[in-house]
Every structure is written in structure tokens, then in C-alpha cells.
């Protein structure tokens, strides 16, 4: 009799550097890969549309790769705690392994499952795989968590270095009997009516092999220019690894060690991975990050009544502000937006339009292929001024100055908002100067409140 090992895949859709998969293979029993689409457990945020598109293709790629090595990927849908327990019984499993998640609702599910399955006599182990530094291991001298990036990152760099990535298993022994699985197509993760994903298909090939190829190309071709050109949205020198890291197609340990092995001076790039770590550190200690101002005095912020037409104009890239519209169009077409432009577009929504950062966060959540439960709200709060180590409230990006500085030849704007060159651009929906001073007045009201 065999007692298969279940590997429960979550935000780690890869074979390389996957400690849960490695442990299952090393256990020497047949391995069953499992992915659970959980849209019902409390505390789990439903995926946005662009994320669902990515997930479909990344799962298809993972299933192929497992199959090529002799393994299987079983797809099931429902509340994770019930599904995993039923799956373990169904497969006659002797062990369940997974890589850790860090959201509150997710940790609750995982902890409950761990104790229940152990009571039933199964071996259950979880591993650190998706962050370089587990959030609870990074502490101030007083044993508290960090709320400022620079000392956080310094503390990380004093911890034991991130472990070396694990090689991917060459062969995987599947179970004798294939447990029943949903059909990926039945999950309807892809948009159909209408099919708005044409731009995503052009821009991306989800899955581990394409992610690894992009990492290699970035290190070879772009890393050398990263420090000087990373802020220029037309330069194309940034890594484009954010969806790969979001879905775990490439692990941060792999990015870290492959970057170091180039021998280049890559401190700046690695510190961007540090911002990702800091966002997760913040979410771990503030599970309500997407809903609640980290600085509670912002609860008193005098948001005017929502102006739905202005929100819609922003979402559709029709604000009449070229850099903002270009960014929102890039987002709609490709599921990502350059970081500098994300900051400018977010600042415009929150400060010039005085629309609550949560409305912007929700739109990004729905449209980004890298939408990440930590980085998205973290950065929105950073821009709004309500977050950890946030931009000071009086920093209101001027989108025109930003365009002159970072897109001096208008390449980015003409690529994503060509209407401005052809004279059929929308009229500005607000006056930048007047709305700037309105924002400063509003921010003045929360500056000293606590
Ligand atoms: C309003 C707003 C919302 C954002 N939402 C997300 C999100 O949902 N998911 C997401 O991954 N990033 C988010 N970011 C951060 C950043 O814009 C993207 O990570 C970056 O643009 C991805 O491009 P890249 O992979 O080429 O980055 P690179 O410059 O090559 O950076 C390498 C990696 O570092 C990480 N990183 C870089 N900057 C940040 C940052 N500011 N915060 C956290 N991690 C960072 C990413 O994982 C990125 O892939 C947001 C930024 C803003 C201003």
C-alpha cells in the first residue's frame, strides 16, 4: 500500500525551488499535486479579472510540467479546509506539504488544517518559499516590527542570507490512480463575453519557463542600466518579474542568487525586492492593510462625495492628463503599469481627484496581473500618505513635471495614449493647480489630528 504525499500549490506555481514539492519527492511515496480554487472561505480576497486570466494559464503550464515528469495536478474548487481534507482521504494520503502564505484568513485556514490533519495521523509540513525573510523574523532591537523601510532592509541584510534555491525534481512518481479533478476550463477563469484579454495574450506568456527566461534576459541585457533608467517608463529596463513573483513562477531566492551570481553591483535592484518583503512584513502585522489606514489619523480625512464620472475617466484613461492616461491604458492593455507611472496615476486619483485610495486599490486589484495582497494596498497607502514609511502628505506629484523628467521625448505617452499626438485627446477633467491646493487644504485637516 502506498501513502501518497499531497503538495498543495498556492502562490508557488513552480517546480524549481519549491521546498514543499522537494519534501514530497524526498519522502519517496507517490506525489499528488493539488490546486484549490477557494472563493468561499471567509477572509480570502476574491481574485480580480486579470489575475484570474494569469492563473488559468499558469496552472495549465504547471500541469504540463508536472505531467512531463510523471506527476499530476489535481484541480478542485471550494473552501480550502474542506477540499484539502477530502482530497487527503480520497488519495489515502500519508502526508500533506505546502509553502507558507501570510494573509490572516489564509494562515487561519492553514493552521486549522495542520492540526486537524495531524490529529488524523498525517505528516504535515509547511515551508518558507515565497519571501526571502519570514515576516516574524525581522525585528527591531525592541522586538517589534518595522514601520520604516531603510532600517527594515538593513535588519534583513544582517539576518542569515537567503538560502540557495533548490533544484527542480527531474522525475516525479504520480499516484497509481489519478484522483478526480475539475477541468480547468470549467472554472471559467478566462473572460469570454467580452474577451478583453487580447492585450494580455500579446504581452505575456504565463508559466515558469517564460518567467525563468525573462529573469535570464533581464540579468543579461538590462541589469546594467537598471539604476540609471529604471524610472523611465519607456526604457523597458525593469525586470517585469512582478507577476512571476506574485504567482510564484520564479522564487525570490532564485532571483536573489542569480542576480548575485552576475557579480554586478545590484544593490538597487535587490532593494526593490526588499520593498516587496517590506509590504508583506507590513501586511503580516496589519492584516487589514487593504481596508484600514495604517495611520489612523487619516480616518478623519475629509473625502468629498465620490464623483463617479471622474473615477470612470481615470479608470478608462480619459482624464486629459497625458501621463496618467497613458499609464491607465498600459494597465488595461497589459495588466501592468510602470512603477513611476503607478505612483503618478495613484497620486492623481487620491490627491487631484480626492478619491479615496481604496477605490484606486480596488481597480488595480481587478486589472493588474501582478495584483498582490500586500504590495497593492501597501503602495496605495504609501502614495496616499496614510501608510508605512509613506510619502509625505504634501508630496503631490505634478504629472506634467513627471512626464518632462521621466518621459522627456514623450515616447511612453505616444505609445499608450497616441491621441495626444493626433489631436483627439480628452479635455483635462480637473485643473492641476487648483486641485493641488484643494488637496493641501484637505491634508492640512489630518496633519495634526490623531
Ligand atoms: C499604487 C501602486 C500599486 C502597486 N501594486 C503592486 C502590486 O499589486 N503588485 C506588485 O508586485 N507591485 C505593485 N506595485 C509596485 C511596483 O510598481 C511593481 O512591483 C513594479 O512596477 C513591477 O515591475 P518590475 O517587475 O519590472 O519591477 P522591478 O523594478 O524590476 O523590481 C523588481 C521586483 O521588486 C518588487 N518591487 C519593486 N517595486 C516595488 C514596490 N514599490 N513595492 C513592492 N514591491 C516592489 C516587485 O516584485 C518587482 O518585480 C505597486 C506600486 C504602486 C505605486
Coordinates of C-alpha atoms and ligand atoms in Angstrom, one line a residue:
X1 CA 0.0 0.0 0.0
X2 CA 1.3 3.4 -0.8
X3 CA 0.6 6.6 1.2
X4 CA 0.9 9.4 -1.3
X5 CA 2.2 12.9 -0.4
X6 CA 0.0 15.8 -1.4
X7 CA 1.7 19.0 -2.5
X8 CA -0.8 21.8 -2.1
X9 CA 0.2 24.5 -4.6
X10 CA -0.9 28.0 -3.8
X11 CA 1.2 31.1 -4.7
X12 CA 4.1 29.0 -5.8
X13 CA 3.2 27.7 -9.3
X14 CA 6.7 26.3 -10.0
X15 CA 8.8 23.1 -9.8
X16 CA 12.2 24.8 -9.2
X17 CA 13.0 26.0 -5.7
X18 CA 9.8 24.6 -4.3
X19 CA 10.5 23.2 -0.8
X20 CA 7.1 21.6 -0.4
X21 CA 7.5 19.7 -3.7
X22 CA 11.0 18.8 -2.9
X23 CA 9.9 17.3 0.5
X24 CA 7.2 15.3 -1.1
X25 CA 9.6 13.8 -3.7
X26 CA 12.2 13.1 -1.0
X27 CA 9.6 11.2 1.1
X28 CA 9.7 8.6 -1.6
X29 CA 5.9 7.9 -2.0
X30 CA 3.8 8.9 -5.0
X31 CA 3.2 12.6 -5.3
X32 CA -0.2 14.3 -5.9
X33 CA -0.2 18.0 -6.8
X34 CA -3.3 19.9 -5.8
X35 CA -4.6 23.4 -6.5
X36 CA -7.7 24.6 -4.8
X37 CA -9.7 27.5 -6.2
X38 CA -11.1 28.9 -3.0
X39 CA -13.7 31.6 -3.5
X40 CA -15.8 30.8 -0.4
X41 CA -13.7 30.8 2.7
X42 CA -14.1 33.9 4.9
X43 CA -11.1 36.2 4.9
X44 CA -10.0 35.2 1.4
X45 CA -10.0 38.0 -1.1
X46 CA -11.6 37.0 -4.4
X47 CA -9.1 37.3 -7.4
X48 CA -9.5 40.2 -9.8
X49 CA -10.2 39.6 -13.5
X50 CA -6.6 40.0 -14.8
X51 CA -5.3 37.7 -12.0
X52 CA -7.8 35.0 -13.0
X53 CA -6.6 35.2 -16.6
X54 CA -3.0 34.7 -15.4
X55 CA -3.9 31.9 -13.0
X56 CA -5.6 29.9 -15.8
X57 CA -2.5 29.9 -18.0
X58 CA 0.0 29.4 -15.2
X59 CA -2.0 26.4 -13.9
X60 CA -2.1 24.9 -17.4
X61 CA 1.7 25.3 -17.6
X62 CA 2.3 23.8 -14.2
X63 CA 0.0 20.8 -15.1
X64 CA 2.0 20.2 -18.3
X65 CA 5.3 20.4 -16.5
X66 CA 4.2 18.0 -13.7
X67 CA 2.9 15.6 -16.3
X68 CA 6.1 15.7 -18.3
X69 CA 7.9 14.4 -15.2
X70 CA 5.4 11.8 -14.3
X71 CA 3.3 13.7 -11.8
X72 CA -0.3 15.1 -11.8
X73 CA -2.0 18.3 -10.9
X74 CA -5.5 17.8 -9.4
X75 CA -7.8 20.8 -9.5
X76 CA -10.6 21.2 -7.0
X77 CA -12.8 24.1 -6.1
X78 CA -14.4 25.0 -2.7
X79 CA -13.5 26.1 0.8
X80 CA -9.8 25.0 1.1
X81 CA -10.1 23.4 4.5
X82 CA -12.8 21.0 3.4
X83 CA -11.3 20.4 0.0
X84 CA -7.8 19.5 1.3
X85 CA -9.2 17.2 4.0
X86 CA -11.5 15.4 1.5
X87 CA -8.6 15.1 -1.0
X88 CA -6.3 13.6 1.6
X89 CA -8.9 11.0 2.4
X90 CA -9.6 10.4 -1.2
X91 CA -6.0 9.8 -2.1
X92 CA -5.2 7.8 1.1
X93 CA -2.5 10.4 1.7
X94 CA 0.1 9.9 4.4
X95 CA 1.5 13.5 4.1
X96 CA 0.5 17.0 3.1
X97 CA 3.1 19.7 2.3
X98 CA 2.7 23.3 1.4
X99 CA 4.7 26.6 1.2
X100 CA 3.5 29.3 3.6
X101 CA 1.1 32.1 3.0
X102 CA 1.0 35.3 5.0
X103 CA -2.5 36.8 5.0
X104 CA -4.6 36.4 8.1
X105 CA -7.5 34.4 6.6
X106 CA -5.1 32.1 4.8
X107 CA -3.0 31.5 7.9
X108 CA -6.1 30.6 9.9
X109 CA -7.1 28.0 7.3
X110 CA -3.6 26.6 7.1
X111 CA -3.2 26.4 10.9
X112 CA -6.6 24.7 11.3
X113 CA -5.8 22.2 8.6
X114 CA -2.4 21.4 10.0
X115 CA -3.8 20.5 13.4
X116 CA -6.7 18.5 12.0
X117 CA -4.7 16.5 9.6
X118 CA -2.0 15.8 12.2
X119 CA -4.7 14.5 14.5
X120 CA -5.7 12.2 11.8
X121 CA -2.1 10.9 11.8
X122 CA -0.8 12.6 8.6
X123 CA 2.6 14.2 8.3
X124 CA 2.0 17.9 7.6
X125 CA 4.8 20.4 7.0
X126 CA 4.9 23.9 5.8
X127 CA 7.9 25.8 4.3
X128 CA 9.2 29.3 3.7
X129 CA 9.4 29.8 0.0
X130 CA 7.8 32.9 -1.2
X131 CA 9.7 35.5 0.8
X132 CA 13.4 35.9 1.5
X133 CA 12.8 36.7 5.1
X134 CA 9.9 35.3 7.1
X135 CA 8.0 38.4 8.4
X136 CA 8.2 37.5 12.1
X137 CA 12.0 37.0 11.9
X138 CA 12.7 40.7 11.1
X139 CA 12.5 42.7 14.3
X140 CA 13.7 45.9 15.8
X141 CA 16.0 46.0 18.8
X142 CA 12.9 46.2 20.9
X143 CA 11.4 43.1 19.4
X144 CA 8.7 44.9 17.4
X145 CA 8.1 45.0 13.7
X146 CA 9.3 47.8 11.4
X147 CA 7.4 50.7 10.0
X148 CA 10.2 52.3 8.1
X149 CA 11.9 50.7 5.1
X150 CA 15.6 51.6 5.5
X151 CA 16.1 50.1 9.0
X152 CA 13.9 47.1 7.9
X153 CA 16.1 46.3 5.0
X154 CA 19.2 46.9 7.0
X155 CA 17.9 44.4 9.6
X156 CA 17.1 41.9 6.8
X157 CA 20.7 42.2 5.4
X158 CA 22.0 41.3 8.9
X159 CA 20.0 38.1 9.1
X160 CA 21.4 34.8 7.7
X161 CA 21.5 35.2 3.9
X162 CA 18.5 33.7 1.9
X163 CA 19.1 30.0 1.3
X164 CA 20.2 28.8 -2.1
X165 CA 17.4 27.8 -4.5
X166 CA 16.5 24.1 -4.6
X167 CA 16.9 22.3 -8.0
X168 CA 13.7 21.2 -9.7
X169 CA 12.9 17.4 -9.4
X170 CA 13.6 15.6 -12.6
X171 CA 11.2 12.8 -12.0
X172 CA 8.1 12.7 -10.0
X173 CA 6.2 9.5 -9.2
X174 CA 2.5 10.0 -9.7
X175 CA -0.3 8.1 -7.9
X176 CA -1.4 4.7 -9.3
X177 CA -4.9 6.1 -9.6
X178 CA -5.5 9.6 -10.8
X179 CA -7.8 11.3 -8.2
X180 CA -10.8 13.0 -9.8
X181 CA -10.1 16.6 -10.9
X182 CA -12.1 19.5 -12.2
X183 CA -11.5 20.6 -15.7
X184 CA -9.6 23.9 -15.8
X185 CA -11.9 25.3 -18.5
X186 CA -14.9 24.8 -16.2
X187 CA -13.5 27.2 -13.7
X188 CA -14.2 30.0 -16.3
X189 CA -11.2 32.0 -15.3
X190 CA -10.8 33.4 -18.8
X191 CA -13.1 36.3 -19.9
X192 CA -15.5 35.3 -22.7
X193 CA -18.2 37.9 -23.1
X194 CA -16.5 40.1 -24.0
X195 CA -13.0 38.6 -24.3
X196 CA -10.9 41.6 -23.1
X197 CA -7.7 39.6 -22.7
X198 CA -6.2 40.2 -26.2
X199 CA -3.7 42.7 -24.8
X200 CA -2.7 40.3 -22.0
X201 CA -2.1 37.5 -24.5
X202 CA 0.1 39.8 -26.6
X203 CA 2.1 41.0 -23.6
X204 CA 2.6 37.8 -21.6
X205 CA 3.3 34.1 -21.6
X206 CA 2.5 32.9 -18.0
X207 CA 4.3 29.9 -16.6
X208 CA 7.6 29.0 -15.0
X209 CA 9.7 28.6 -18.2
X210 CA 8.9 32.0 -19.6
X211 CA 9.5 33.5 -16.1
X212 CA 12.9 31.9 -15.9
X213 CA 13.7 33.1 -19.4
X214 CA 12.7 36.7 -18.5
X215 CA 15.0 36.6 -15.4
X216 CA 17.9 35.5 -17.6
X217 CA 17.3 38.1 -20.2
X218 CA 16.9 40.9 -17.6
X219 CA 20.2 40.0 -15.9
X220 CA 22.0 39.7 -19.2
X221 CA 20.5 42.8 -21.0
X222 CA 19.0 45.2 -18.6
X223 CA 20.5 45.0 -15.1
X224 CA 23.5 47.2 -16.0
X225 CA 21.1 50.1 -16.9
X226 CA 18.7 49.5 -14.1
X227 CA 19.9 52.1 -11.7
X228 CA 20.0 54.9 -14.2
X229 CA 16.9 54.1 -16.3
X230 CA 14.5 52.3 -14.0
X231 CA 12.4 55.4 -13.5
X232 CA 11.9 56.0 -17.2
X233 CA 8.8 54.2 -18.3
X234 CA 9.8 53.9 -22.0
X235 CA 13.2 52.4 -21.2
X236 CA 12.0 48.8 -20.7
X237 CA 14.9 48.1 -18.4
X238 CA 13.0 46.9 -15.3
X239 CA 12.7 43.2 -14.7
X240 CA 9.0 42.6 -15.4
X241 CA 9.2 39.9 -12.8
X242 CA 6.3 41.2 -10.6
X243 CA 3.6 38.7 -11.9
X244 CA 6.2 35.9 -11.8
X245 CA 6.8 36.7 -8.1
X246 CA 3.2 37.2 -7.4
X247 CA 2.3 33.7 -8.7
X248 CA 5.5 32.2 -7.6
X249 CA 6.6 31.1 -11.0
X250 CA 10.0 32.3 -10.0
X251 CA 11.1 32.3 -6.4
X252 CA 12.6 35.4 -4.8
X253 CA 15.5 33.1 -3.7
X254 CA 16.2 32.3 -7.4
X255 CA 16.1 36.0 -8.3
X256 CA 18.4 36.9 -5.4
X257 CA 21.0 34.3 -6.1
X258 CA 21.0 34.5 -9.9
X259 CA 21.4 38.3 -9.5
X260 CA 24.3 38.0 -7.1
X261 CA 26.0 35.4 -9.3
X262 CA 26.3 38.0 -12.1
X263 CA 28.8 39.8 -9.9
X264 CA 27.2 43.1 -10.9
X265 CA 26.6 45.9 -8.4
X266 CA 22.9 45.1 -8.0
X267 CA 22.1 46.7 -4.6
X268 CA 19.4 48.9 -6.0
X269 CA 17.6 46.1 -7.8
X270 CA 17.8 43.8 -4.7
X271 CA 16.4 46.6 -2.5
X272 CA 13.3 46.7 -4.8
X273 CA 12.8 43.0 -3.8
X274 CA 13.2 44.4 -0.3
X275 CA 10.2 46.6 -0.8
X276 CA 8.2 43.5 -1.7
X277 CA 9.4 41.9 1.6
X278 CA 8.5 45.1 3.5
X279 CA 5.0 45.1 2.0
X280 CA 4.5 41.5 3.2
X281 CA 6.0 42.3 6.6
X282 CA 3.5 45.2 6.9
X283 CA 0.6 43.0 5.8
X284 CA 1.6 40.3 8.3
X285 CA 1.5 42.8 11.1
X286 CA -1.5 44.7 9.7
X287 CA -3.8 42.2 8.1
X288 CA -6.4 44.9 7.3
X289 CA -4.0 46.8 5.1
X290 CA -6.4 46.9 2.1
X291 CA -9.2 48.3 4.2
X292 CA -7.8 50.4 7.1
X293 CA -5.5 53.4 7.1
X294 CA -2.2 52.5 8.8
X295 CA -2.0 55.9 10.2
X296 CA -5.4 56.1 12.0
X297 CA -5.5 59.9 11.9
X298 CA -6.3 59.5 8.2
X299 CA -9.7 58.1 9.2
X300 CA -10.6 61.8 9.7
X301 CA -9.7 62.7 6.1
X302 CA -12.4 64.8 4.6
X303 CA -13.0 62.8 1.3
X304 CA -15.7 64.7 -0.7
X305 CA -18.6 62.7 -2.1
X306 CA -17.4 60.3 -4.8
X307 CA -17.6 61.7 -8.3
X308 CA -18.3 58.6 -10.3
X309 CA -17.7 60.2 -13.7
X310 CA -14.2 61.3 -12.6
X311 CA -13.4 57.8 -11.2
X312 CA -14.6 56.3 -14.6
X313 CA -12.5 58.8 -16.5
X314 CA -9.4 57.8 -14.5
X315 CA -10.1 54.0 -14.9
X316 CA -10.6 54.5 -18.7
X317 CA -7.5 56.7 -19.3
X318 CA -9.7 59.7 -20.2
X319 CA -8.5 62.3 -17.6
X320 CA -7.0 64.6 -20.2
X321 CA -3.6 64.3 -18.3
X322 CA -1.3 62.5 -20.8
X323 CA 1.0 60.6 -18.4
X324 CA -2.0 59.4 -16.3
X325 CA -4.0 58.3 -19.3
X326 CA -1.0 56.6 -20.9
X327 CA -0.5 54.6 -17.6
X328 CA -4.1 53.7 -17.3
X329 CA -4.1 52.5 -20.9
X330 CA -1.0 50.5 -20.4
X331 CA -2.6 48.9 -17.4
X332 CA -5.8 48.0 -19.3
X333 CA -3.9 46.5 -22.2
X334 CA -1.1 44.7 -20.5
X335 CA -2.1 44.2 -16.9
X336 CA 0.8 46.1 -15.5
X337 CA 2.0 49.7 -15.3
X338 CA 5.4 51.1 -14.9
X339 CA 6.2 51.8 -11.2
X340 CA 6.8 55.5 -11.7
X341 CA 3.6 55.9 -13.6
X342 CA 1.7 53.9 -11.0
X343 CA 2.8 56.5 -8.5
X344 CA 1.7 59.4 -10.7
X345 CA -1.6 57.8 -11.6
X346 CA -2.3 56.9 -8.0
X347 CA -1.4 60.4 -6.7
X348 CA -3.6 61.9 -9.3
X349 CA -6.6 59.9 -8.2
X350 CA -6.1 60.4 -4.5
X351 CA -4.8 64.0 -4.5
X352 CA -6.1 65.8 -7.6
X353 CA -9.4 64.0 -7.7
X354 CA -9.7 63.5 -3.9
X355 CA -11.0 59.9 -4.4
X356 CA -10.4 57.5 -1.6
X357 CA -7.2 55.4 -2.1
X358 CA -9.4 52.3 -1.6
X359 CA -11.3 52.9 -4.9
X360 CA -8.0 53.0 -6.7
X361 CA -6.7 49.9 -4.9
X362 CA -9.8 48.0 -6.0
X363 CA -9.4 49.0 -9.6
X364 CA -5.7 47.9 -9.6
X365 CA -6.7 44.7 -7.9
X366 CA -9.0 43.9 -10.7
X367 CA -6.8 44.9 -13.6
X368 CA -3.2 44.1 -12.6
X369 CA -1.8 40.7 -13.4
X370 CA 0.7 41.2 -10.5
X371 CA -2.1 42.3 -8.1
X372 CA -0.7 41.3 -4.8
X373 CA -2.5 41.3 -1.5
X374 CA 0.4 43.1 0.2
X375 CA 2.1 45.2 -2.4
X376 CA -1.0 46.7 -3.9
X377 CA -2.6 48.2 -0.7
X378 CA 0.8 48.9 0.7
X379 CA 1.8 51.1 -2.2
X380 CA -1.6 52.8 -2.4
X381 CA -1.3 53.7 1.3
X382 CA 2.2 54.9 0.6
X383 CA 1.0 57.2 -2.1
X384 CA -2.0 58.4 -0.1
X385 CA 0.3 59.2 2.9
X386 CA -1.6 57.0 5.2
X387 CA 0.8 54.1 5.1
X388 CA 4.1 52.8 6.4
X389 CA 7.0 55.0 5.6
X390 CA 4.6 56.9 3.3
X391 CA 5.2 59.8 1.0
X392 CA 4.7 63.0 3.0
X393 CA 1.2 64.3 2.5
X394 CA 2.4 67.5 0.8
X395 CA 4.2 65.4 -1.9
X396 CA 1.7 65.8 -4.7
X397 CA 3.2 64.6 -8.0
X398 CA 2.8 67.0 -10.8
X399 CA 2.1 64.7 -13.7
X400 CA 3.3 67.3 -16.2
X401 CA 6.7 67.8 -14.5
X402 CA 7.0 64.0 -14.0
X403 CA 6.4 63.5 -17.8
X404 CA 9.1 66.1 -18.7
X405 CA 11.5 64.4 -16.3
X406 CA 10.9 60.8 -16.9
X407 CA 9.4 60.7 -20.4
X408 CA 11.3 63.7 -22.0
X409 CA 10.7 62.6 -25.6
X410 CA 7.1 61.6 -25.0
X411 CA 7.8 58.0 -26.1
X412 CA 5.8 56.4 -23.4
X413 CA 2.8 58.8 -23.8
X414 CA 2.8 58.4 -27.6
X415 CA 2.9 54.6 -27.2
X416 CA 0.0 54.3 -24.7
X417 CA -2.0 57.5 -25.4
X418 CA -1.4 58.3 -29.1
X419 CA -4.5 60.5 -29.1
X420 CA -2.4 63.3 -27.6
X421 CA -0.2 63.4 -30.7
X422 CA -3.1 63.2 -33.1
X423 CA -5.1 66.0 -31.5
X424 CA -8.1 63.8 -30.4
X425 CA -7.3 63.8 -26.7
X426 CA -9.8 64.4 -23.9
X427 CA -10.0 67.8 -22.2
X428 CA -8.5 67.8 -18.7
X429 CA -11.2 66.8 -16.2
X430 CA -9.6 69.0 -13.5
X431 CA -7.2 71.9 -13.2
X432 CA -4.0 70.5 -11.8
X433 CA -3.1 73.7 -9.9
X434 CA -6.5 74.3 -8.2
X435 CA -6.9 70.6 -7.2
X436 CA -3.4 70.6 -5.8
X437 CA -4.2 73.4 -3.4
X438 CA -7.6 71.8 -2.6
X439 CA -5.7 68.6 -1.6
X440 CA -3.2 70.5 0.5
X441 CA -6.1 72.1 2.4
X442 CA -7.7 68.7 2.9
X443 CA -4.5 67.1 4.1
X444 CA -3.9 70.0 6.5
X445 CA -7.0 68.8 8.3
X446 CA -5.5 65.4 9.2
X447 CA -1.9 66.5 9.6
X448 CA -2.3 67.2 13.3
X449 CA -5.3 65.0 14.1
X450 CA -4.6 61.7 16.0
Ligands
LIG1 C1 -0.1 52.3 -6.5 C2 0.8 51.2 -6.7 C3 0.3 49.8 -6.7 C4 1.2 48.8 -6.8 N1 0.7 47.5 -6.8 C5 1.5 46.4 -6.9 C6 1.1 45.1 -6.9 O1 -0.1 44.8 -6.8 N2 2.0 44.1 -7.1 C7 3.3 44.3 -7.2 O2 4.1 43.3 -7.3 N3 3.8 45.6 -7.2 C8 3.0 46.6 -7.1 N4 3.5 47.9 -7.1 C9 4.9 48.1 -7.1 C10 5.7 48.2 -8.4 O3 5.0 49.2 -9.2 C11 5.7 46.9 -9.2 O4 6.2 45.9 -8.4 C12 6.7 47.1 -10.4 O5 6.3 48.1 -11.2 C13 6.8 45.8 -11.1 O6 7.7 46.0 -12.3 P1 9.0 45.2 -12.4 O7 8.8 43.8 -12.0 O8 9.6 45.5 -13.7 O9 9.9 45.9 -11.2 P2 11.4 46.0 -10.9 O10 11.8 47.4 -10.8 O11 12.2 45.1 -11.8 O12 11.5 45.4 -9.4 C14 11.8 44.0 -9.1 C15 10.7 43.5 -8.2 O13 10.7 44.2 -6.9 C16 9.4 44.3 -6.4 N5 9.0 45.7 -6.3 C17 9.5 46.7 -7.0 N6 9.0 47.9 -6.5 C18 8.1 47.5 -5.5 C19 7.3 48.3 -4.6 N7 7.2 49.6 -4.7 N8 6.5 47.6 -3.7 C20 6.6 46.2 -3.7 N9 7.4 45.5 -4.5 C21 8.2 46.1 -5.4 C22 8.5 43.6 -7.4 O14 8.3 42.3 -7.0 C23 9.3 43.7 -8.7 O15 9.0 42.6 -9.6 C24 2.6 49.0 -6.9 C25 3.1 50.3 -7.0 C26 2.2 51.4 -6.8 C27 2.7 52.8 -6.8

